Amino acid sequence: MNEKYVLIHDENRCIGCHACTAACNTSNDLADHQNRATIDVKGPYLIDGELHYRYLRVSCEQCDRPACIKACPYGAISQTVDGVVSFNHDRCKGCLMCVAACPTGGCFYNKHAKSTDNCDFCMKSRVAEGLQPACVTVCPADALIFGNANDPNSEVHKCLSTVLTYNRPVGYNNKPKLYRVASQVASERRLV
């Protein structure tokens, strides 16, 4: 059975500290203020007399049916047998067709590489060396879980089997591999 790498972002554990985005920048040699993933802060919301925030991860969703691959006229984007979408910077001409085609905002122009880029779960760097993605290792709240969903002994498999998660499918059945544990704030929120 092929491996199926997925990432789970637990919105209830996330504290919005951006340690993940800082680690992403450093580990992937990106320009200042560029990251393959960011945290979108929503709120404040007033719940039971207290202010709360909601933290949403924004990155490549690692779709099973990625629109970016179909949009690229240069064959610069590929998908591995385990489903991870990654960019070949040498082939990319910077036309930004992938950026336009991505319905979730997962592609961006990498100023250092001078080509488009995405979050590939650090597959070419850290995971290839047997490490976890940079964002997962630095999260002080353990809000990120990464691994092979087809491995019944993996933490991601156990989480997906026991915890209610959601992802952001769009109109063409893209089947993303970035899952989220919905924030309690999402169901109880009242914007201040």
JSON list of C-alpha atoms in Angstrom, two decimals, residues 1 14 26-27 35 37 86 91 101 104 112 117-118 123 145 161 170 174 178 183 185:
[
{"chain": "A", "resi": 1, "resn": "MET", "atom": "CA", "xyz": [0.00, 0.00, 0.00]},
{"chain": "A", "resi": 14, "resn": "CYS", "atom": "CA", "xyz": [-3.06, 26.39, 18.07]},
{"chain": "A", "resi": 26, "resn": "THR", "atom": "CA", "xyz": [14.34, 29.37, 8.02]},
{"chain": "A", "resi": 27, "resn": "SER", "atom": "CA", "xyz": [14.13, 25.72, 6.95]},
{"chain": "A", "resi": 35, "resn": "ASN", "atom": "CA", "xyz": [6.48, 31.36, 4.24]},
{"chain": "A", "resi": 37, "resn": "ALA", "atom": "CA", "xyz": [2.40, 28.35, 5.47]},
{"chain": "A", "resi": 86, "resn": "SER", "atom": "CA", "xyz": [5.99, 19.76, -5.28]},
{"chain": "A", "resi": 91, "resn": "ARG", "atom": "CA", "xyz": [11.49, 24.16, -14.92]},
{"chain": "A", "resi": 101, "resn": "ALA", "atom": "CA", "xyz": [-5.47, 28.15, -10.71]},
{"chain": "A", "resi": 104, "resn": "THR", "atom": "CA", "xyz": [-7.00, 27.71, -1.81]},
{"chain": "A", "resi": 112, "resn": "HIS", "atom": "CA", "xyz": [14.82, 33.54, -3.58]},
{"chain": "A", "resi": 117, "resn": "ASP", "atom": "CA", "xyz": [6.53, 27.32, -4.67]},
{"chain": "A", "resi": 118, "resn": "ASN", "atom": "CA", "xyz": [4.25, 25.55, -2.19]},
{"chain": "A", "resi": 123, "resn": "MET", "atom": "CA", "xyz": [9.35, 16.28, 1.88]},
{"chain": "A", "resi": 145, "resn": "ILE", "atom": "CA", "xyz": [0.40, 16.18, 13.46]},
{"chain": "A", "resi": 161, "resn": "SER", "atom": "CA", "xyz": [-9.98, 7.59, 12.99]},
{"chain": "A", "resi": 170, "resn": "VAL", "atom": "CA", "xyz": [-13.58, 23.03, -3.45]},
{"chain": "A", "resi": 174, "resn": "ASN", "atom": "CA", "xyz": [-9.83, 18.21, -5.02]},
{"chain": "A", "resi": 178, "resn": "LEU", "atom": "CA", "xyz": [-4.50, 19.08, 4.99]},
{"chain": "A", "resi": 183, "resn": "SER", "atom": "CA", "xyz": [-12.07, 25.34, 16.61]},
{"chain": "A", "resi": 185, "resn": "VAL", "atom": "CA", "xyz": [-14.65, 29.21, 18.68]}
]
